Short mmCIF file of C-alpha atoms and ligand atoms in Angstrom, two decimals:
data_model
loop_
_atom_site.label_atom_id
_atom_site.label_comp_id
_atom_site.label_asym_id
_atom_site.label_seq_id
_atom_site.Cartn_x
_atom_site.Cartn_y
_atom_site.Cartn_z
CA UNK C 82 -30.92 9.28 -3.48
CA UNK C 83 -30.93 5.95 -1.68
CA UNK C 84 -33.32 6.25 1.98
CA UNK C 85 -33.36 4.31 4.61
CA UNK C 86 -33.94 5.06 7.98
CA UNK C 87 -30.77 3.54 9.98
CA UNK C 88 -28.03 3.32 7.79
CA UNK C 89 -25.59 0.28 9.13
CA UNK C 90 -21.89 0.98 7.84
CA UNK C 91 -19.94 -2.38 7.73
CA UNK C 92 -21.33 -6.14 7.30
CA UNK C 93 -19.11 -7.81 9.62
CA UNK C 94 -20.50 -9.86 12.86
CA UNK C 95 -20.50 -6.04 14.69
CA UNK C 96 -23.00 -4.88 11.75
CA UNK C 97 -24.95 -8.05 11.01
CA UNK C 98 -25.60 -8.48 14.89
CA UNK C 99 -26.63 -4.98 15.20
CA UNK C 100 -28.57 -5.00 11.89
CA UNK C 101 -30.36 -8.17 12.90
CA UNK C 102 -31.40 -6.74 16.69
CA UNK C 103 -32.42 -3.56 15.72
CA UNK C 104 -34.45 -4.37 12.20
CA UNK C 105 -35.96 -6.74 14.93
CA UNK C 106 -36.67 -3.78 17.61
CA UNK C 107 -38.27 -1.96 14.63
CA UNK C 108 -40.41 -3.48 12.21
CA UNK C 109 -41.78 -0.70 10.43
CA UNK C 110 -38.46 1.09 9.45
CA UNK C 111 -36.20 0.90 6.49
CA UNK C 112 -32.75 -0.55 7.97
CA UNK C 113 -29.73 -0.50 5.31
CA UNK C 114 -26.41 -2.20 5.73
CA UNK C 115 -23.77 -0.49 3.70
CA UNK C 116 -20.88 -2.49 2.83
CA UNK C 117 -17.61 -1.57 0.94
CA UNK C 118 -16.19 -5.51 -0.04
CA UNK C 119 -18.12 -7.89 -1.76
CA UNK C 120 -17.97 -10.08 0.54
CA UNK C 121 -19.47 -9.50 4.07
CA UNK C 122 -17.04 -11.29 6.31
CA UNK C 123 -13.82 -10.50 4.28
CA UNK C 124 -11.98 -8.62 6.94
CA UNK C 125 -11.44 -9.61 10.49
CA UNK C 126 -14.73 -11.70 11.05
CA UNK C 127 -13.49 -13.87 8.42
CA UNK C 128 -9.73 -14.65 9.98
CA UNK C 129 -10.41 -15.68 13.61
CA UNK C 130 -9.77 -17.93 15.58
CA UNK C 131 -13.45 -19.08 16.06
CA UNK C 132 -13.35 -19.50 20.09
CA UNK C 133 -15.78 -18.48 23.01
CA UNK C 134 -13.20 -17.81 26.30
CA UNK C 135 -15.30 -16.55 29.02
CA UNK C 136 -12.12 -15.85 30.91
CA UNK C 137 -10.81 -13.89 28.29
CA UNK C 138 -10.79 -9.83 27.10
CA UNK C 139 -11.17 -6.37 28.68
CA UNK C 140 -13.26 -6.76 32.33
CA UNK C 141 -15.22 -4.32 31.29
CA UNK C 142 -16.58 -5.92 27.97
CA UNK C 143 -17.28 -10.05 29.56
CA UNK C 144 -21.10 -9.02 30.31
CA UNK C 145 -21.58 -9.10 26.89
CA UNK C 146 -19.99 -12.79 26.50
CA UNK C 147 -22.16 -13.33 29.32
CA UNK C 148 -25.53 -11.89 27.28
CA UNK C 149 -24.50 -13.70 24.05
CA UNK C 150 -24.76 -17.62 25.93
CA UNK C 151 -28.54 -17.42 25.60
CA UNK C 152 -28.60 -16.99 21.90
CA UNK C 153 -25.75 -19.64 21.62
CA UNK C 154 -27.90 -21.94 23.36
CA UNK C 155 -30.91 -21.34 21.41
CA UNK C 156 -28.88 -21.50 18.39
CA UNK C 157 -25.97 -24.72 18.76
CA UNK C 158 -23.10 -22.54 17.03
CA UNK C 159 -20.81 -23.53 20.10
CA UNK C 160 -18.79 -27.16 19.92
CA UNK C 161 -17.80 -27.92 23.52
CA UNK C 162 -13.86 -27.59 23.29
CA UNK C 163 -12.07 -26.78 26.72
CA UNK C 164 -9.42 -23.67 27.02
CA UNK C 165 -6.18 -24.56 29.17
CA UNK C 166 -3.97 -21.50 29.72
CA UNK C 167 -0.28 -22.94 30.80
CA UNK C 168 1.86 -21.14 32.82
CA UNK C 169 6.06 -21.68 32.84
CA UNK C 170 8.20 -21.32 35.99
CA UNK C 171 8.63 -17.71 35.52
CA UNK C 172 4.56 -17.34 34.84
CA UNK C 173 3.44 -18.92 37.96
CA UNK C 174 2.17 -15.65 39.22
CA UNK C 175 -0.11 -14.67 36.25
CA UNK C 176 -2.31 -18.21 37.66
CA UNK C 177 -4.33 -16.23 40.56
CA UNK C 178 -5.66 -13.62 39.19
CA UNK C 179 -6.93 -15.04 35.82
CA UNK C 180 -8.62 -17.76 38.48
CA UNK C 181 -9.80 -15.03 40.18
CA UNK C 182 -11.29 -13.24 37.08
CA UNK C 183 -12.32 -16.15 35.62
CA UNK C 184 -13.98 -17.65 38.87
CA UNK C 185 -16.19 -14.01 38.86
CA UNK C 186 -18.11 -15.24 35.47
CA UNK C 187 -18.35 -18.96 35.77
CA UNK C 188 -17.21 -21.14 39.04
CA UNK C 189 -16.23 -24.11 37.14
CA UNK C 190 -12.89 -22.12 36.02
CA UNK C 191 -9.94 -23.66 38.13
CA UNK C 192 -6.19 -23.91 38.64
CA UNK C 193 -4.78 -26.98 37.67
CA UNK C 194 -1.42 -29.04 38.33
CA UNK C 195 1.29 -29.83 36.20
CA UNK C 196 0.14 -33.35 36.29
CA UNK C 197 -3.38 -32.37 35.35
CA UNK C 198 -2.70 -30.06 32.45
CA UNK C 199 -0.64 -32.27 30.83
CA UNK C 200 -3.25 -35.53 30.81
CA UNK C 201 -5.44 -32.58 29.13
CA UNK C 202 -2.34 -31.63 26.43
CA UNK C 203 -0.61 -34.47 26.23
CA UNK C 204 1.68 -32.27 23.85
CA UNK C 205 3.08 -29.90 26.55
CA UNK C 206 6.82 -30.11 27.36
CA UNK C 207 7.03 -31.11 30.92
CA UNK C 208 9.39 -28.37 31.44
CA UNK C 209 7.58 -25.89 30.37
CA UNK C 210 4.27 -26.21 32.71
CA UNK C 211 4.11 -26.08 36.49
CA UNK C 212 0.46 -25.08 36.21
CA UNK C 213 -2.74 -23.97 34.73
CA UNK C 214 -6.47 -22.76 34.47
CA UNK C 215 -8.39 -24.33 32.87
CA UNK C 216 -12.28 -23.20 31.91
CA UNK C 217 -14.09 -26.43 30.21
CA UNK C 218 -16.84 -24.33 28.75
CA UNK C 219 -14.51 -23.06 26.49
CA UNK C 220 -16.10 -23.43 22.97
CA UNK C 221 -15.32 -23.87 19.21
CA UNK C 222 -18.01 -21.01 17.66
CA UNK C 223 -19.72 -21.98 14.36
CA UNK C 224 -18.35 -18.14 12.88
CA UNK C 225 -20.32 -18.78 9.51
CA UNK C 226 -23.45 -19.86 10.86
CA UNK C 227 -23.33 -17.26 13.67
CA UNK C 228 -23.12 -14.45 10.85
CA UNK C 229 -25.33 -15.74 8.97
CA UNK C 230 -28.05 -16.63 11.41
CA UNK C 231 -27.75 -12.93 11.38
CA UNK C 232 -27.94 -12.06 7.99
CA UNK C 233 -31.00 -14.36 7.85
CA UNK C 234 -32.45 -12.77 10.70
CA UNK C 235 -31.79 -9.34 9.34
CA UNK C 236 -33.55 -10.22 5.85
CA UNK C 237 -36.09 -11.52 7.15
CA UNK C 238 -37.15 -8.57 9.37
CA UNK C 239 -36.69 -6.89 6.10
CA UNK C 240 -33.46 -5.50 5.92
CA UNK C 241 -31.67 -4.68 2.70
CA UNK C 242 -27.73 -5.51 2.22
CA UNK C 243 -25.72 -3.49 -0.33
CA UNK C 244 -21.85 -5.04 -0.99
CA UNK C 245 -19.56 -2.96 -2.87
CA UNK C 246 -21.15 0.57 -1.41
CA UNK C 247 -18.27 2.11 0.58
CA UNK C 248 -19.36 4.92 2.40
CA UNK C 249 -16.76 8.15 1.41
CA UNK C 250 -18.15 10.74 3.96
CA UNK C 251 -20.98 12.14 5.73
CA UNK C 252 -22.42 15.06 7.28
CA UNK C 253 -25.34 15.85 9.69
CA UNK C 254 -28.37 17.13 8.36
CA UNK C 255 -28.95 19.45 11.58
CA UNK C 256 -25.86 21.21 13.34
CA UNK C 257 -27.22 19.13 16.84
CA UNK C 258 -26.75 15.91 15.54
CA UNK C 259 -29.86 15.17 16.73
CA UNK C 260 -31.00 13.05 13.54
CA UNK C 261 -30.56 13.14 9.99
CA UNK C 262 -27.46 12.14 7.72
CA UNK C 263 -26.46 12.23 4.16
CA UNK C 264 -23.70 9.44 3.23
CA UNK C 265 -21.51 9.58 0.37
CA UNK C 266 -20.70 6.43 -1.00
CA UNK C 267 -18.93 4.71 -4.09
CA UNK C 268 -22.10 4.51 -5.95
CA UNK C 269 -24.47 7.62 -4.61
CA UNK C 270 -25.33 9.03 -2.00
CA UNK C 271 -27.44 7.57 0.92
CA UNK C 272 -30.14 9.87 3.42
CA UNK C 273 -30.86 8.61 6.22
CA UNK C 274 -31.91 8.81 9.91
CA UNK C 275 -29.49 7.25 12.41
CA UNK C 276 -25.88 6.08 11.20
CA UNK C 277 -24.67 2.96 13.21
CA UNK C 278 -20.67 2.62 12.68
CA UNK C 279 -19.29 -0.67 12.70
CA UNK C 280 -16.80 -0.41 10.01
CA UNK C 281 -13.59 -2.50 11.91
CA UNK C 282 -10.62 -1.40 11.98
CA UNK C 283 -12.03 1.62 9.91
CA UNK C 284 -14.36 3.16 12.56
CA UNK C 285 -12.16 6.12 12.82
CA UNK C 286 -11.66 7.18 9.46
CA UNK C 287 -15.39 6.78 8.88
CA UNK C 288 -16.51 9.04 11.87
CA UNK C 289 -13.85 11.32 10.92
CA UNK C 290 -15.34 11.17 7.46
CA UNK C 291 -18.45 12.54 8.51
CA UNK C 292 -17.32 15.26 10.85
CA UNK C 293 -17.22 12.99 14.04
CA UNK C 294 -14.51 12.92 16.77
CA UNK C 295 -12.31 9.41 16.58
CA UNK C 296 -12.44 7.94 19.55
CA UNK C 297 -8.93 6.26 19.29
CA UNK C 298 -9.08 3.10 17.57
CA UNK C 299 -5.97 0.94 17.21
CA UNK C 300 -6.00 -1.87 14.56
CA UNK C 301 -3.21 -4.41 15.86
CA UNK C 302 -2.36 -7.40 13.47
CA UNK C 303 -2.40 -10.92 14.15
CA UNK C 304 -0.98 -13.94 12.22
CA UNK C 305 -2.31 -16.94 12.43
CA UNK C 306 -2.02 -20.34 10.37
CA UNK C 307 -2.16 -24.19 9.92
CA UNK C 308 -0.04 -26.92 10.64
CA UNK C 309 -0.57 -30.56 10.45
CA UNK C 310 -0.84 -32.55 13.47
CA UNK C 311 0.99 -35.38 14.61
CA UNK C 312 -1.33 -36.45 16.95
CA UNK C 313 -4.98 -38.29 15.76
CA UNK C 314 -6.13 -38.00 18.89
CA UNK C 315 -5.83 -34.20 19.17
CA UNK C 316 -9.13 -33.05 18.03
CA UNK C 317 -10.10 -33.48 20.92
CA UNK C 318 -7.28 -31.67 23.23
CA UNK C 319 -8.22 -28.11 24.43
CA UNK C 320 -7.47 -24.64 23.21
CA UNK C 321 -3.63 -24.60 24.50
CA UNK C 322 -2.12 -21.26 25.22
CA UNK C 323 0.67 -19.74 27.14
CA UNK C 324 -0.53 -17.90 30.19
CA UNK C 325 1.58 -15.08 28.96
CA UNK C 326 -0.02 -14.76 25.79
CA UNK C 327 3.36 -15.72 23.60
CA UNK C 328 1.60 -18.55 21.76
CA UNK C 329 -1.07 -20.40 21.18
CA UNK C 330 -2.45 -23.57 19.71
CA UNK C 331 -6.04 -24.58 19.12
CA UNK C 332 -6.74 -28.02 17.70
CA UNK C 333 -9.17 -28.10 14.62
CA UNK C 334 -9.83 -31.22 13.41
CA UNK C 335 -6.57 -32.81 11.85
CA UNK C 336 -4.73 -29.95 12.21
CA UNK C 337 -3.96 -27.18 14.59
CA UNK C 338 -4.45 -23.82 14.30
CA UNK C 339 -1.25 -21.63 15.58
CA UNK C 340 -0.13 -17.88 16.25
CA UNK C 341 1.96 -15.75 18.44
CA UNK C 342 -0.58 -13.86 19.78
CA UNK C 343 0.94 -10.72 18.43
CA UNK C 344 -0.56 -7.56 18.74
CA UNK C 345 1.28 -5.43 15.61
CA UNK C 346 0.26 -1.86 15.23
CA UNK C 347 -1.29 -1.58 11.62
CA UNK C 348 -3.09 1.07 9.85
CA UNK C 349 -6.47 -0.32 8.29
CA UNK C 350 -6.39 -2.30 5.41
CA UNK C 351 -6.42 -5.89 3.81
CA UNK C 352 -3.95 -7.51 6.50
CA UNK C 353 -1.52 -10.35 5.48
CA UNK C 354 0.64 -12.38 7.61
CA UNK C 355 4.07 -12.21 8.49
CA UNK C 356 6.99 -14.85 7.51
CA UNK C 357 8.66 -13.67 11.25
CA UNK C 358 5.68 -13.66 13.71
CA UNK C 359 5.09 -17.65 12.09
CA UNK C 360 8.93 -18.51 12.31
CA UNK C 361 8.84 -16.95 15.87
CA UNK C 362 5.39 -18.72 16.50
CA UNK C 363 6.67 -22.02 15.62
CA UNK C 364 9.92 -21.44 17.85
CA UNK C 365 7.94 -20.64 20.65
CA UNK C 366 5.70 -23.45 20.14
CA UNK C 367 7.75 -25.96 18.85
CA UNK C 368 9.83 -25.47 22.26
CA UNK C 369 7.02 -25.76 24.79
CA UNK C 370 5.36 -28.36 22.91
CA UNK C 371 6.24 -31.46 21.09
CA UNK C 372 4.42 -30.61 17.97
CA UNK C 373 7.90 -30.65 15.83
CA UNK C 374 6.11 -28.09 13.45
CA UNK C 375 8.54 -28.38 10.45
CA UNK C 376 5.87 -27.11 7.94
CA UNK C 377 2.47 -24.50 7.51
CA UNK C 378 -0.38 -25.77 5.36
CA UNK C 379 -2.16 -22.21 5.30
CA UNK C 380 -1.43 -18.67 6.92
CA UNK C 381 -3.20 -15.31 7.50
CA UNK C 382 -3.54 -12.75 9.26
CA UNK C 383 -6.73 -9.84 10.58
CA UNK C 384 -6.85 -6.61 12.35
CA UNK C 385 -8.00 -6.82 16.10
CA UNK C 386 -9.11 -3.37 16.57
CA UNK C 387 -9.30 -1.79 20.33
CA UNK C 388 -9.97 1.52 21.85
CA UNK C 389 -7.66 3.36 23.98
CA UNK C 390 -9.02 1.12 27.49
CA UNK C 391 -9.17 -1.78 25.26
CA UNK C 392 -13.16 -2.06 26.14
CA UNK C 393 -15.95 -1.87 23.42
CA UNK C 394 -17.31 1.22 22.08
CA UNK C 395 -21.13 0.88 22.04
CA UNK C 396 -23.79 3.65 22.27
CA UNK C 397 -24.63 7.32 20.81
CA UNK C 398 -21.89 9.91 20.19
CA UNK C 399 -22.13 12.41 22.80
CA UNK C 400 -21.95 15.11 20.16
CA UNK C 401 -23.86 13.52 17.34
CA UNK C 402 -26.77 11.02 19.06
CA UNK C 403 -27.74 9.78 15.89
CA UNK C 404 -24.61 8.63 15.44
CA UNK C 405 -24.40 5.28 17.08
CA UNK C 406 -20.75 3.45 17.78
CA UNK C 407 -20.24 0.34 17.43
CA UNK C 408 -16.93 -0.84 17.01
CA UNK C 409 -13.61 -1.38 19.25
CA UNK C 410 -14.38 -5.71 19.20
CA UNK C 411 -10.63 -6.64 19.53
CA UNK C 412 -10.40 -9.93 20.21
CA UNK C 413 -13.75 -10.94 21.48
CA UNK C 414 -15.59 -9.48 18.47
CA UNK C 415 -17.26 -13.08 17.82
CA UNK C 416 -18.24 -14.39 20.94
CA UNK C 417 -19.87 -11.09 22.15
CA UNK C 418 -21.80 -10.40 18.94
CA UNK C 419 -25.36 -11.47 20.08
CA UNK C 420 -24.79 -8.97 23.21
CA UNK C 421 -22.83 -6.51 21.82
CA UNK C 422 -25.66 -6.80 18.35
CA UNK C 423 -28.74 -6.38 21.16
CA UNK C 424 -27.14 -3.57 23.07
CA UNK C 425 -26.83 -1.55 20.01
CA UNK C 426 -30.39 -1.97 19.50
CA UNK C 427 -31.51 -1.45 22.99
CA UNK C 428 -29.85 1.86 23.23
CA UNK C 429 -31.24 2.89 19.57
CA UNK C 430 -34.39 2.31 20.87
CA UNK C 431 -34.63 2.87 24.06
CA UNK C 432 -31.81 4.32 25.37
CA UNK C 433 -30.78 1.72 27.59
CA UNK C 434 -29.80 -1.92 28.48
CA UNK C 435 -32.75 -4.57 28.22
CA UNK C 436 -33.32 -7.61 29.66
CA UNK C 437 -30.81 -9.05 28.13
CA UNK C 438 -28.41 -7.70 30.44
CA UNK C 439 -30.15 -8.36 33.91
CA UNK C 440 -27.37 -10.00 36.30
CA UNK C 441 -24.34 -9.77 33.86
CA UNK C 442 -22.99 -6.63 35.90
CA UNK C 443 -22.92 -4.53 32.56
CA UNK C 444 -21.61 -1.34 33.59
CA UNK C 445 -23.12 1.17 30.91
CA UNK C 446 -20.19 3.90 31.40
CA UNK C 447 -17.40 1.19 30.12
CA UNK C 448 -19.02 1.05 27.02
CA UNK C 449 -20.28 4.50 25.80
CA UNK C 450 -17.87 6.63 24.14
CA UNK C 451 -18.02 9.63 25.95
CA UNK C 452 -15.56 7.50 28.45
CA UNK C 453 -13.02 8.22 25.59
CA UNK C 454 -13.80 12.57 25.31
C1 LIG G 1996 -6.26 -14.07 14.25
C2 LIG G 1996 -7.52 -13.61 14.94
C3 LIG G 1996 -8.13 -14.44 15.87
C4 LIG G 1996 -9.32 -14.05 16.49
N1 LIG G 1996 -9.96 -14.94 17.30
C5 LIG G 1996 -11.14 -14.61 17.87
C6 LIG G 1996 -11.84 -15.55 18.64
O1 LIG G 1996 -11.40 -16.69 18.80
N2 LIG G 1996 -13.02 -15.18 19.22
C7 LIG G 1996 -13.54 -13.91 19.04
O2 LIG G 1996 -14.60 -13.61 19.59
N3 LIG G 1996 -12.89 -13.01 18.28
C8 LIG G 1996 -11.71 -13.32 17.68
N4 LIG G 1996 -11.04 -12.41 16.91
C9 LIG G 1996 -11.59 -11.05 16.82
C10 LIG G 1996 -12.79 -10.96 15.89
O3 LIG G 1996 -12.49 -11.61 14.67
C11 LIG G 1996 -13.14 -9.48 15.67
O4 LIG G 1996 -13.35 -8.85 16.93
C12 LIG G 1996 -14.42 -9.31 14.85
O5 LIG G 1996 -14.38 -10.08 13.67
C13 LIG G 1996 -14.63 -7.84 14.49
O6 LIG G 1996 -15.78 -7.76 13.69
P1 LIG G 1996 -16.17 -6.43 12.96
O7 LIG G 1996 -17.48 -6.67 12.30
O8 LIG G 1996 -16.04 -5.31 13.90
O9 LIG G 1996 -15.00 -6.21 11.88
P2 LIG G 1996 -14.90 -6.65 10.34
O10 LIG G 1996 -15.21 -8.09 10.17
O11 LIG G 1996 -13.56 -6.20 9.88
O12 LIG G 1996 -16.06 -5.84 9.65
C14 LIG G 1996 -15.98 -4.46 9.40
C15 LIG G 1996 -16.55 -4.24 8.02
O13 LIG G 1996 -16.69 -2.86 7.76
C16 LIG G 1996 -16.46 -2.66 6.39
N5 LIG G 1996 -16.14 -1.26 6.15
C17 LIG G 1996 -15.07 -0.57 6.57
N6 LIG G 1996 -15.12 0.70 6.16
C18 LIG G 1996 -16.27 0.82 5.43
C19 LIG G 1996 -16.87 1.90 4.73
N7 LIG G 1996 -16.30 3.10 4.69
N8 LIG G 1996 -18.05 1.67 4.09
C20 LIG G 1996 -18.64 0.45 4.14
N9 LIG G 1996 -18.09 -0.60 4.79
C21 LIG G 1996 -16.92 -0.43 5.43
C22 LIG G 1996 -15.27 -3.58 6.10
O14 LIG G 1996 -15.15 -3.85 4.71
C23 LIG G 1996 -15.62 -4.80 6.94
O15 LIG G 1996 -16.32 -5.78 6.20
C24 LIG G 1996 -9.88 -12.77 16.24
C25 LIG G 1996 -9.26 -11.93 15.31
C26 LIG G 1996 -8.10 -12.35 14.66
C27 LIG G 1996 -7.47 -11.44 13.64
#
């Protein structure tokens, strides 16, 4: 039988950041990540759209954005892109409050003018903005090097990563929970210590696999895909979406990157994209904007997975301790993955927040699952 200490369950940027944090927080144990594709980043860390919003995702989960900036300074994964969120006539109200929000995290988030957001996106139909926030520390993340700075961290702390090992079920060792599991898998069974879930949009069906409550998980698809631009000059525009979240439109390079923002209940599984969220996409966008998308170069689609308050789900299971959560990342599983990574390890180890967290206004019992008993 295979041993390791802390088994990790899941390779995406959940597991690797974990992994890397807590082989890091303990040097002397055996830390195993445990993943069922043989590929690491084949499921939803793979298929985003690569951007760092501070004004953006549940309140409760934006102290982790706000712990991640330290490592994304130390590490230059973040290209300086700008995020302008355009409101319609009949969105006008939506502006205050995301100021508001936004203002709470980082002051130089502001409302804009018509005038103003459209020197910024030249693109936008003049019709179809009468304002705007915009929050120019928006970012392009480097997703690749961000996951593998982890792997590379992780390996180096001497970690061990096994692809192709799904894990089939589980059970406790003792009836308490208190420590001690045994892990089937698709190629033998695993013992170990402490079992740290962050299997996606499967997080459910693996707790429930080993005899642990679900805490509620809903996998929601998104499309998303390619179009050439018209514009050479648009590499440099902001990330352009509707205030409303019915659209949006990054620019990448030559091209843009476009989706509906659609939030499609899915079970969990390989996702693939949609013919009618792109044609609706490209009605939307093509009507606000003067992008005249006739054509797609590329298309696909990922699970956003969220809990039942739409706020992460970090932390022990209140029935099994050694069974540590870590999963519920919607759509800010990239840009929170240094925090969310450290806070997995700081509650593994010590049972609570580290410095890390000082002054981001983390508030512990958002986060734990026994909010969602
Ligand atoms: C279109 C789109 C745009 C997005 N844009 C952004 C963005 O701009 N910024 C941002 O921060 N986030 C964005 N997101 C969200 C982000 O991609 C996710 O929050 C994040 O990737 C989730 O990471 P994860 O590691 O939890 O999931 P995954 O990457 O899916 O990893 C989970 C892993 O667990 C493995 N696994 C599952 N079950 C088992 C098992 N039984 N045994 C072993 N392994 C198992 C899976 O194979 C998978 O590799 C976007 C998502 C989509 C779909």
């Amino acid at each position: 039988m295979r041993t390791v200490d802390v088994a990790i369950v899941g390779g995406g940027i959940a597991g690797m950041s974990a992994a890397a944090a807590i082989a890091l927080a303990l040097p002397d144990e055996r830390v195993g990540v445990f993943e069922a594709e043989a590929g690491l980043t084949h499921h939803t860390t793979g298929r985003s759209a690569a951007v760092f919003i501070e004004n953006y995702g549940a309140l409760s989960l934006r102290p982790l954005t706000l712990a991640s900036k330290a490592y994304y300074h130390r590490h230059d994964f973040l290209t300086p892109r700008g995020y302008l969120a355009v409101a319609g006539p009949s969105d006008e109200g939506l502006i205050d409050q995301l100021v508001l929000e936004g203002r709470a995290m980082n002051p130089n988030i502001a409302a804009i003018d018509a005038e103003e957001a459209q020197r910024l996106a030249p693109l936008m139909r003049p019709d179809h903005v009468v304002a705007a926030v915009y929050e120019p520390d928006a970012s392009a993340i480097d997703v690749a090097g961000l996951h593998q700075s982890f792997v590379r961290g992780f390996r180096a702390a001497g970690g061990t990563i096994e692809t192709l090992r799904r894990i089939t079920a589980g059970r406790p060792v003792r009836s308490d929970g208190a420590s001690g599991w045994v892990l089937e898998t698709t190629s033998g069974p695993i013992s170990c210590g402490t079992v740290v879930n962050a299997a996606g949009a499967w997080g459910d069906v693996v707790a429930s696999s080993a005899g642990v409550a679900p805490v509620g998980l809903r996998p929601l698809r998104r499309t998303a895909f390619m179009v050439t631009s018209p514009y050479p000059e648009s590499g440099s525009w902001p990330l352009i979406a509707d205030v409303a979240h019915a659209w949006y439109a990054n620019p990448d390079g030559h091209q843009f990157l476009c989706s509906l923002a659609d939030e499609t209940p899915s079970e969990p599984c390989d996702a693939k994209p949609e013919e009618v969220d792109i044609a609706l996409a490209i009605e939307r966008i093509n009507s606000a904007t003067t992008l005249d998308i006739r054509s797609v170069n590329s298309s696909w689609a990922g699970l956003r997975t969220f809990s039942p308050d739409r706020g992460m789900v970090i932390g022990p299971d209140p029935e099994h301790p050694s069974f540590i959560w870590c999963v519920g990342q919607g759509g800010t599983g990239i840009q929170t993955a240094p925090g969310a990574g450290q806070l997995v390890a700081d509650l593994l180890v010590t049972g609570e927040p580290g410095s890390t967290f000082e002054g981001t206004g983390l508030d512990l019992s958002l986060i734990l699952p026994g909010r969602l008993r």
